[in-house]
Coordinates of C-alpha atoms and ligand atoms in Angstrom, one line a residue:
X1 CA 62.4 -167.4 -240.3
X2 CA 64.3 -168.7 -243.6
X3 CA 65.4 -171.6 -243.5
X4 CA 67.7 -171.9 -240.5
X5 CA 68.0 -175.5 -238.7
X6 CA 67.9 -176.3 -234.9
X7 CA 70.4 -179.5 -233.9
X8 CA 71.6 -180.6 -231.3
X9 CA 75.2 -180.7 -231.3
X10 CA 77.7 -183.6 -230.5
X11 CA 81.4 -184.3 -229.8
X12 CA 82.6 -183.3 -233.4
X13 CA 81.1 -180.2 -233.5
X14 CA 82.5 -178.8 -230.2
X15 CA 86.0 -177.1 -231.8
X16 CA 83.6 -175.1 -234.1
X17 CA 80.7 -174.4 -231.3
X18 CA 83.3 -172.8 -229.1
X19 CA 85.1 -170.9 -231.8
X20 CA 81.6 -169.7 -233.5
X21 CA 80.6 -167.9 -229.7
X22 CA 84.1 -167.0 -228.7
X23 CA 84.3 -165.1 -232.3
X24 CA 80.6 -163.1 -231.3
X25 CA 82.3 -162.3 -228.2
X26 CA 85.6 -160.8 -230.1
X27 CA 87.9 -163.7 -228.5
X28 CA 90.0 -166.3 -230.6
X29 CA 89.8 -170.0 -230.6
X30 CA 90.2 -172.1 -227.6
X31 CA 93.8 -174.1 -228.1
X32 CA 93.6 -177.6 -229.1
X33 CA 95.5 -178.8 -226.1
X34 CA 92.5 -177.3 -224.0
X35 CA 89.7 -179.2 -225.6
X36 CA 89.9 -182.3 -223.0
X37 CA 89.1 -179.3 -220.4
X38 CA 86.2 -178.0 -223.1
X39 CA 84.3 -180.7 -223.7
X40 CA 82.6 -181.8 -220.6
X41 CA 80.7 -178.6 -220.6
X42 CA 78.7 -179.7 -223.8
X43 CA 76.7 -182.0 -222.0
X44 CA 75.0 -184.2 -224.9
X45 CA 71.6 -183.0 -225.3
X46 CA 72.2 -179.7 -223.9
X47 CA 74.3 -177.8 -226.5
X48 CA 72.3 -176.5 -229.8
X49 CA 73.8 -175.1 -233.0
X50 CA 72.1 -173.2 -235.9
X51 CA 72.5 -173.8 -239.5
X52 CA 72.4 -171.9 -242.1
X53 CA 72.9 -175.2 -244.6
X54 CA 75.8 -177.0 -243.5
X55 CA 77.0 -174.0 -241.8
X56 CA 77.1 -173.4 -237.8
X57 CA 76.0 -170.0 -237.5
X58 CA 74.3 -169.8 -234.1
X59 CA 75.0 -171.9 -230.5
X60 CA 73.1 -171.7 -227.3
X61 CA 73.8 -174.4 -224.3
X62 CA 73.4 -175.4 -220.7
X63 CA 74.7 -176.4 -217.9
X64 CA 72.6 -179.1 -215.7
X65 CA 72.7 -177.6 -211.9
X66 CA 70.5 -177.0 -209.5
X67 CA 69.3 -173.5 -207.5
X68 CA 69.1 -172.7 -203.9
X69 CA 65.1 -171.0 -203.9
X70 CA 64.2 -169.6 -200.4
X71 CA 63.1 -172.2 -197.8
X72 CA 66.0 -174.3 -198.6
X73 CA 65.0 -176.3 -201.6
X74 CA 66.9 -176.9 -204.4
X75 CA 64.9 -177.7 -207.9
X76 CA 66.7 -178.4 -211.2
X77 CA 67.6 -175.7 -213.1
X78 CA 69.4 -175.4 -216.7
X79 CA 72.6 -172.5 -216.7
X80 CA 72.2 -171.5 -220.0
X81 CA 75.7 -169.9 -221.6
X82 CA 77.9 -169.9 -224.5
X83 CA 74.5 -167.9 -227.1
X84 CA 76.4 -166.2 -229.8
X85 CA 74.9 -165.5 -233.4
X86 CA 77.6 -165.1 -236.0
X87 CA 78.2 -161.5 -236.8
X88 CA 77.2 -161.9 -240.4
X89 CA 74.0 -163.5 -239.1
X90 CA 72.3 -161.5 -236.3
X91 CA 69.0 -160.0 -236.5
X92 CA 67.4 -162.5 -238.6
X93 CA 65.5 -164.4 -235.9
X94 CA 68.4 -166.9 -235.0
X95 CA 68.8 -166.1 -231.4
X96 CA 65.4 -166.2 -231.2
X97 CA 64.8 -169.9 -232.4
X98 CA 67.5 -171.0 -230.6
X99 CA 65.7 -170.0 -227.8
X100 CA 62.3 -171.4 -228.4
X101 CA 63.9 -174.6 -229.0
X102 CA 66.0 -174.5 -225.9
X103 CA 63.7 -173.5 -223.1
X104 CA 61.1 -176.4 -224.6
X105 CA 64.4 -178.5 -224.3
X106 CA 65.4 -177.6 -221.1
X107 CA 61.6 -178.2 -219.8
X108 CA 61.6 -181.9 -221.4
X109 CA 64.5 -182.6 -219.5
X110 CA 63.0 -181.9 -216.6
X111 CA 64.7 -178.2 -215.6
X112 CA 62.4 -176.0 -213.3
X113 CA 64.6 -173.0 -213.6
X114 CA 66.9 -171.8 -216.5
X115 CA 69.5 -169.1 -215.3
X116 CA 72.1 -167.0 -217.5
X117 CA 74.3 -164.3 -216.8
X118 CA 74.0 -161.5 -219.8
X119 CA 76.1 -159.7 -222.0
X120 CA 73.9 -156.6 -222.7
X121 CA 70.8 -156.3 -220.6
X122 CA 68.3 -155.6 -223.6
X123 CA 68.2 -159.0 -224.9
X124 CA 66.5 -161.6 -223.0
X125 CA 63.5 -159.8 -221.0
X126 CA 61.4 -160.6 -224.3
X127 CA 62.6 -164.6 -223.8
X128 CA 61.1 -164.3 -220.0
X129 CA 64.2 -163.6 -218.1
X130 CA 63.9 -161.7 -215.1
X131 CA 67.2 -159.7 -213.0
X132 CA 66.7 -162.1 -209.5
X133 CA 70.5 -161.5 -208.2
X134 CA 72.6 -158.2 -207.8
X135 CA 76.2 -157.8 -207.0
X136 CA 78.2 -155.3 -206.0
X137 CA 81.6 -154.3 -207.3
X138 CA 84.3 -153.3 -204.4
X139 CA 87.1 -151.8 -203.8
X140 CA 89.4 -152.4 -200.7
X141 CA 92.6 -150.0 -199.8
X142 CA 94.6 -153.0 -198.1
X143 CA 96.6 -149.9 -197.0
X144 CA 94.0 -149.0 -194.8
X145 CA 92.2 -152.2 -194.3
X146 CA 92.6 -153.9 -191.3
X147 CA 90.0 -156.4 -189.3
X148 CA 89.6 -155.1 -186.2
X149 CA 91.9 -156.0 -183.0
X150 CA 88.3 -157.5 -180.9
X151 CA 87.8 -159.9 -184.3
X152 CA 90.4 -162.2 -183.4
X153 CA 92.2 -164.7 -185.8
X154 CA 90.7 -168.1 -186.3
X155 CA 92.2 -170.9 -187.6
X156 CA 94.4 -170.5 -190.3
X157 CA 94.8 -169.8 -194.7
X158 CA 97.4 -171.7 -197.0
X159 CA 97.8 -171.5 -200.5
X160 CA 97.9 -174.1 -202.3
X161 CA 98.7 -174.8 -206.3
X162 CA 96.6 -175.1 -209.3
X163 CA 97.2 -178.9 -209.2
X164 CA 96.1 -178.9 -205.4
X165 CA 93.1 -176.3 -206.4
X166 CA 91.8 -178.4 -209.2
X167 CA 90.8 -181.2 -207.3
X168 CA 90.2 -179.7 -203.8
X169 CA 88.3 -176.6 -205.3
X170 CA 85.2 -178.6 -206.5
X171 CA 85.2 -180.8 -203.2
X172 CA 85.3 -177.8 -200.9
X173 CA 82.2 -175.6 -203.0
X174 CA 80.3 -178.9 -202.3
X175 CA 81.1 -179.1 -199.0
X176 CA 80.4 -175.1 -198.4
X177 CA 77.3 -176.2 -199.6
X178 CA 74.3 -173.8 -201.2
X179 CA 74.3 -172.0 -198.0
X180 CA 71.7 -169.2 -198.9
X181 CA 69.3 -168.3 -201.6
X182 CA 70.6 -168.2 -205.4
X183 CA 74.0 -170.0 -204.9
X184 CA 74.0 -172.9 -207.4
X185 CA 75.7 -176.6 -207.7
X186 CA 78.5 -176.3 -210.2
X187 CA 78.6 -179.0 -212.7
X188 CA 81.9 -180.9 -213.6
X189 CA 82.1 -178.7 -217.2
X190 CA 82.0 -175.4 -215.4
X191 CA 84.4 -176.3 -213.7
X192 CA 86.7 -177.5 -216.7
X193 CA 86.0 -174.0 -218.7
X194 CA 87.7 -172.6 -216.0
X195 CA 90.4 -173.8 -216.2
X196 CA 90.7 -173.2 -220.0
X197 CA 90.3 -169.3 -219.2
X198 CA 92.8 -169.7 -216.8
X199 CA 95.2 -170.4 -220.2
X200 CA 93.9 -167.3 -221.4
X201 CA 93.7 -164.4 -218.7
X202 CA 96.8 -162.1 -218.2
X203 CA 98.1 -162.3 -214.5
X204 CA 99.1 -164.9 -211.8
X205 CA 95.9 -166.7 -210.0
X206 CA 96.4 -168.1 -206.9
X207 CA 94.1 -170.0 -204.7
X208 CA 94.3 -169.7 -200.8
X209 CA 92.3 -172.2 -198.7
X210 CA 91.1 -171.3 -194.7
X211 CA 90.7 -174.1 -192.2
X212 CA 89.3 -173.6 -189.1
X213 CA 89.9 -173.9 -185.3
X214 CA 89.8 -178.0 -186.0
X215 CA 91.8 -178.1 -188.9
X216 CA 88.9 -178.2 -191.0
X217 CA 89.1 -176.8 -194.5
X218 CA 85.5 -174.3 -195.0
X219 CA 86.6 -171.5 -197.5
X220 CA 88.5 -170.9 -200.4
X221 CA 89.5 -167.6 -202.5
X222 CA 90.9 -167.5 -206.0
X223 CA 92.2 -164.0 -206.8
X224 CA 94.6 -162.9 -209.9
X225 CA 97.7 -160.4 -209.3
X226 CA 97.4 -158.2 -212.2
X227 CA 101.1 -155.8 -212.8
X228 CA 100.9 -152.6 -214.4
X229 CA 104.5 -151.6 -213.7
X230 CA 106.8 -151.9 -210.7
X231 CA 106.4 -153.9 -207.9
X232 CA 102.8 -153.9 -206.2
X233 CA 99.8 -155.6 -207.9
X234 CA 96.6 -154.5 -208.3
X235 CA 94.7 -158.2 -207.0
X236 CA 91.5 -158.9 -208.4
X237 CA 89.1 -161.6 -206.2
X238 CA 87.5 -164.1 -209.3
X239 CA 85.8 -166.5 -206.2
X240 CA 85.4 -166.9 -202.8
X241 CA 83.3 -169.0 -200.8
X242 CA 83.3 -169.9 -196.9
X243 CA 80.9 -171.9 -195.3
X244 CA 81.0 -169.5 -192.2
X245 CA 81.2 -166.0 -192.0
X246 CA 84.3 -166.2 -190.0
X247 CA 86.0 -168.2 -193.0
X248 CA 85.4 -165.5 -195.6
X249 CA 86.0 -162.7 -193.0
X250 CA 89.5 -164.8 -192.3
X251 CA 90.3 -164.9 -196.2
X252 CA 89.8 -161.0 -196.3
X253 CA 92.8 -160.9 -193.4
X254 CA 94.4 -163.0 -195.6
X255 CA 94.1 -160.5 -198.9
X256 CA 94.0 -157.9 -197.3
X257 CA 97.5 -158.4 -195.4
X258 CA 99.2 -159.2 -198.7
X259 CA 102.4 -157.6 -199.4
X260 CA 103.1 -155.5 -202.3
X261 CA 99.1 -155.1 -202.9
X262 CA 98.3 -151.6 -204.6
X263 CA 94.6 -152.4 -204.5
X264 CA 92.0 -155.0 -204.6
X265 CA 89.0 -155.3 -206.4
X266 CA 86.0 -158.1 -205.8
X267 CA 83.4 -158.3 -208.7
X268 CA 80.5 -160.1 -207.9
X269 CA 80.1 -159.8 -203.9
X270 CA 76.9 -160.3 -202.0
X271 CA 75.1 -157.2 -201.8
X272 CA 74.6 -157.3 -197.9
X273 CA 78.4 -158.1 -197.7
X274 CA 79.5 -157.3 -194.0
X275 CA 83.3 -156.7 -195.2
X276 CA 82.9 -153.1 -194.1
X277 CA 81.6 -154.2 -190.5
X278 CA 84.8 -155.8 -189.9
X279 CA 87.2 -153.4 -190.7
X280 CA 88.6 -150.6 -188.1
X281 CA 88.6 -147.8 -190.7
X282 CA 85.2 -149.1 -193.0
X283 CA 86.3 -146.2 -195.7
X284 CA 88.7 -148.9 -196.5
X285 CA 86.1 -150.4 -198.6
X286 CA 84.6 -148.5 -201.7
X287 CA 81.8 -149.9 -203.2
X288 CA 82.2 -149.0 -207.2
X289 CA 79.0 -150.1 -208.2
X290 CA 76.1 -152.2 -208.4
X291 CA 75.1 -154.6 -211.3
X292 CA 72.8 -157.5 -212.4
X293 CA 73.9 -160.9 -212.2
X294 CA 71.6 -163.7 -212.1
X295 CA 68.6 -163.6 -214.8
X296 CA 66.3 -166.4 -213.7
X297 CA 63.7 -167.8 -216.1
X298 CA 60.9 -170.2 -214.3
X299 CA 60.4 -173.0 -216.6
X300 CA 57.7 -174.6 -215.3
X301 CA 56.1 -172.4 -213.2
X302 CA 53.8 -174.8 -211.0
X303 CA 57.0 -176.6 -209.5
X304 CA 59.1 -173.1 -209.0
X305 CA 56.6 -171.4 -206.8
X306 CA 56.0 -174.9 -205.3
X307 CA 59.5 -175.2 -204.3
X308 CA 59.8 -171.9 -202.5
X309 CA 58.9 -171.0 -199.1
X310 CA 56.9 -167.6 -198.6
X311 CA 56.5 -165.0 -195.9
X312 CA 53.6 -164.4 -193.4
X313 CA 50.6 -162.7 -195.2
X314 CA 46.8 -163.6 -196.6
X315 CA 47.3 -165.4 -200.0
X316 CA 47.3 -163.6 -203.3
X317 CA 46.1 -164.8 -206.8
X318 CA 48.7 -164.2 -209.6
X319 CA 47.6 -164.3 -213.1
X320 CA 50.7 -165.3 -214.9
X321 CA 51.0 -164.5 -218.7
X322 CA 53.9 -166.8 -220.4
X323 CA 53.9 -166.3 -224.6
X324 CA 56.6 -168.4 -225.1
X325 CA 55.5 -171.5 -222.8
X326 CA 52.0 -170.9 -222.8
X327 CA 51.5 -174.0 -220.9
X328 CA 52.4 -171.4 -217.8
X329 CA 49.9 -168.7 -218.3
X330 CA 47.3 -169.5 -215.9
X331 CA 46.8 -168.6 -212.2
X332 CA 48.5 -169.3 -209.0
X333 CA 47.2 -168.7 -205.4
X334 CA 50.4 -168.0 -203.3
X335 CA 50.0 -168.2 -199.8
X336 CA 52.1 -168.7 -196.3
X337 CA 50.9 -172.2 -196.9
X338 CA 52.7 -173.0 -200.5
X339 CA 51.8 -172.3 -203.9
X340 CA 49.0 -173.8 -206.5
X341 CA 47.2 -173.1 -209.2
X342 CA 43.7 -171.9 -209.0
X343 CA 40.6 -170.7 -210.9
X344 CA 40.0 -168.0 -208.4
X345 CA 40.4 -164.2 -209.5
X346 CA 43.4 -162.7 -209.7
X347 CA 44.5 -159.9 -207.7
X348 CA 47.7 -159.0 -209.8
X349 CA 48.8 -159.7 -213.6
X350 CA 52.7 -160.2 -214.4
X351 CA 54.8 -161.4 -217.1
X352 CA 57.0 -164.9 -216.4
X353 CA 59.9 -162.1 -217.0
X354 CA 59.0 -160.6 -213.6
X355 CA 57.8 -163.7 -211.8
X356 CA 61.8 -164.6 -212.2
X357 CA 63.0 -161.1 -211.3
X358 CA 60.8 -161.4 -207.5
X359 CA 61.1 -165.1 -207.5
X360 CA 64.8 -164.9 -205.2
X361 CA 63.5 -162.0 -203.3
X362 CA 65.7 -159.3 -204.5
X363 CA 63.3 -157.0 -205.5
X364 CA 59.2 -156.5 -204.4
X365 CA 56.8 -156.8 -206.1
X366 CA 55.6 -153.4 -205.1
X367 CA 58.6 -151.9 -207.1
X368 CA 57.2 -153.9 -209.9
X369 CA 54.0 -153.0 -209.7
X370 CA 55.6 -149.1 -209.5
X371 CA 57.0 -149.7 -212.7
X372 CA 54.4 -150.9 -215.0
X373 CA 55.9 -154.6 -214.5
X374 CA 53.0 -155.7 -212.4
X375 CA 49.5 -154.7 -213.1
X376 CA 46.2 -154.5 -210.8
X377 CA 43.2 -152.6 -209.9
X378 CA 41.6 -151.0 -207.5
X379 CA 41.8 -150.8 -203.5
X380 CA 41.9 -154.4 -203.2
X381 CA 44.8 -154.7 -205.7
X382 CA 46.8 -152.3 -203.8
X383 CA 45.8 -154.2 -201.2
X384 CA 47.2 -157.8 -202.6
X385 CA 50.5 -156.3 -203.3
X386 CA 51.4 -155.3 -200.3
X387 CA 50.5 -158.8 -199.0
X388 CA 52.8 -160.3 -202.1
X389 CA 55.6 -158.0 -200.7
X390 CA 55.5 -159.9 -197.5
X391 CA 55.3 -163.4 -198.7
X392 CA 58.1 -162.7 -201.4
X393 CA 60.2 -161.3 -199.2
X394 CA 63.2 -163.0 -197.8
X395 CA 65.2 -162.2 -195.0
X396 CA 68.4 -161.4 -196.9
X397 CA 69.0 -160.9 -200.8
X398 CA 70.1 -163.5 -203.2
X399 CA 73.5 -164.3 -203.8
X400 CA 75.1 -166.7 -206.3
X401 CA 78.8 -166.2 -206.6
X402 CA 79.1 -168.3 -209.4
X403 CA 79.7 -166.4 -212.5
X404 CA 79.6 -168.3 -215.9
Ligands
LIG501 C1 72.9 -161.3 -228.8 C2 72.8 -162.2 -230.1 C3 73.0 -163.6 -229.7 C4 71.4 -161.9 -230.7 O1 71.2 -162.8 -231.8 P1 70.3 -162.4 -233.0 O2 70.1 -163.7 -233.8 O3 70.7 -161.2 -233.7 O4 68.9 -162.2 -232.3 P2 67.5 -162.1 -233.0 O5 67.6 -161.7 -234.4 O6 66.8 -163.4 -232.7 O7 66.8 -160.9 -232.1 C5 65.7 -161.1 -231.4 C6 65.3 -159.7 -230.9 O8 66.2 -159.3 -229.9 C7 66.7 -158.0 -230.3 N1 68.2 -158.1 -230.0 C8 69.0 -159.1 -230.3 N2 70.2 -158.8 -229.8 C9 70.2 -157.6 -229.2 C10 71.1 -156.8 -228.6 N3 72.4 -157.1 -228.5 N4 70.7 -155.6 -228.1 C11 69.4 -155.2 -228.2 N5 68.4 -156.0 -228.8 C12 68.8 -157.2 -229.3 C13 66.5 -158.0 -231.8 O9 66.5 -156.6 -232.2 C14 65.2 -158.6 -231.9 O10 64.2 -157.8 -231.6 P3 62.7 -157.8 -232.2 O11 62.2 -159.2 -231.9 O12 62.0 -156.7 -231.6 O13 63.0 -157.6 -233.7 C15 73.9 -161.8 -231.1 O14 73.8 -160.4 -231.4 C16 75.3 -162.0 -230.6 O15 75.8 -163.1 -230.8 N6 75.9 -161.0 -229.9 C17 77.3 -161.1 -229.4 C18 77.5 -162.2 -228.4 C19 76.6 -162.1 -227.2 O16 76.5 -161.0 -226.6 N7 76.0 -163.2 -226.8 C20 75.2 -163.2 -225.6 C21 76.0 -163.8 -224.5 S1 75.0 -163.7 -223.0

């Protein structure tokens, strides 16, 4: 690569590292007033710039937060965002640096897991990320939703206002708690960028809080009442979280009994969603489409398969090939028992890409192997995969709900 430097960045270089990445991503500036909100995302140590001379032409940071991994555990794990390469400098290598120099960072700081949610899918399976988390894209009629007469009411939802919500919001996620696989703990600076897109999006947001039978607050929903014209609005669901299914069923009475709703449309919900269970007429809910959310890259591979919990079959040897931290290639006997690494032969050879993209559960290996993703040989190959199916699969499929 020419001669590009790698830096960390600090506190006087966050007004240009936030303009630099909004700019890749066609946006303007964030407004000076909103910089107190901006800067607790740059955690020191965890935001990189590129230079070309004095110039920043490249950023890359995380997050520090931690994953949910099947069998309750919660390792480290570094939510990587804000990568942008200025348009005058892209396809020179730059990403690509930036990215050797952050996941040896984030591994020296002790991360397990890097995550990132993507802006084209064709860029970061070569850096060892792996799809781990779906979500599906809905679409409710609210006017011919309705929860069904034997699901009675419970407890009761109040909105509240953005003063309320900015304080209450972060206690009441913790609270919900990382209550299946793939949910993550939100850091402080997420929540402050928030809040500085909040400035920027079109629409009213409102935030509507359920308590339960005890008075108890366990769920929350933030949705945005977007107006095309006359006097209904189409309402779009940004995040919602309830530490029951009763309290998110009770926040979809809630939207869905909204007046003056032409339609409402949820991003990012879990795949095995139950909405439609609930409703008398489930044709009420559309489902619009299907897409990746969560790209998970296993930092240190030992301590990732260590910290999951596997299904009920005969152990399988792994060879794991990593390019970019080599210190991972190896192999790794996974069993009903835990995870190691071994000198035994393997039974089946994959890239750290699609160690990530099984590690949650949301896909098999099998459909790996089907694909070229996952290689082997022979009977007792075949054999070892369909014992890796069992002891990667979970019994439901990831869900985050945290998009960043
Ligand atoms: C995506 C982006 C960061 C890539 O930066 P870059 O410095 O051009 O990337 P590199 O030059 O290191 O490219 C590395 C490889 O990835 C490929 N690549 C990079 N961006 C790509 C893209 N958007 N689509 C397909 N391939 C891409 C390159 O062709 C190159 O492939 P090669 O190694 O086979 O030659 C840059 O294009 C950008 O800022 N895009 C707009 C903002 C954005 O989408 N950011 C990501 C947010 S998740």
């Amino acid at each position: 690569m020419p001669d590009y430097q790698i830096r960390t960045l600090d506190d006087a270089d966050i007004a240009a590292a936030d303009a630099l990445f909004l700019g890749t991503l066609h946006l303007p500036p964030t407004a000076a007033e909103q910089l107190d909100n901006l800067r607790p995302s740059y955690v020191p140590g965890r935001a990189l710039g590129a230079f070309d001379g004095d110039e920043l032409v490249g950023t890359a940071m995380s997050y520090p937060s931690a994953l949910a991994v099947p069998g309750g555990a919660v390792p480290r794990m570094g939510a990587v965002s804000r990568i942008g390469v200025r348009a005058d400098h892209t396809r020179r290598g730059i990403l690509t640096a930036l990215q050797r120099r952050q996941l040896s960072s984030l591994v020296e700081q002790g991360d397990v897991i890097a995550t990132l949610r993507a802006s084209e899918a064709t860029i970061y399976g070569r850096f060892g990320y792996g799809v781990a988390e779906r979500v599906r894209s809905i679409t409710v009629n609210p006017s011919t939703a309705e929860i069904r007469p034997d699901l009675p009411r419970v407890g009761r939802t109040r909105l509240i206002d953005a003063a309320e919500a900015e304080t209450l919001l972060p206690a009441l996620y913790e609270q919900i708690g990382l209550r299946r696989p793939g949910m993550m703990t939100r850091p402080a600076g997420l929540w402050g960028i928030w809040r500085v897109r909040e400035t920027k999006l079109d629409g009213l947001a409102r935030t509507a809080v359920h308590t339960n039978a005890d008075g108890v607050a366990d769920g929350f929903v933030t949705y945005r009442a977007v107006k095309s014209g006359g006097f209904r609005a189409e309402l779009r669901v940004e995040d919602l979280h309830g530490a029951t299914p009763t309290a998110i069923r009770e926040l979809w009475r809630f939207l869905i009994g909204l007046d003056l709703t032409a339609v409402i449309k949820a991003g990012s919900q879990p795949l095995d969603d139950p909405l439609e269970w609930s409703l008398v007429d489930r044709r009420a809910v559309g489902v619009d489409g299907v897409t990746d959310s969560t790209w998970l890259r296993l930092l240190d591979v030992s301590a990732a398969l260590a910290a999951r919990s596997y299904g009920d079959a005969e152990p399988v040897v792994i060879e794991l090939v990593d390019d970019l931290l080599p210190a991972n290639t190896g192999r790794y006997r996974v069993g009903a028992d835990g995870a190691r690494r071994t000198e035994a032969t393997a039974d089946l050879v994959m890239g750290v890409a699609a160690l990530g993209a099984l590690y949650l559960g949301d896909v098999a290996p099998s459909t790996l192997a089907e694909n070229g993703l996952i290689t082997w040989s022979g009977e007792p190959g075949q054999a070892a995969l369909g014992r890796a199916d069992r002891l990667f699969r979970t019994p439901t499929p990831p869900y985050c709900g945290t998009f960043f």
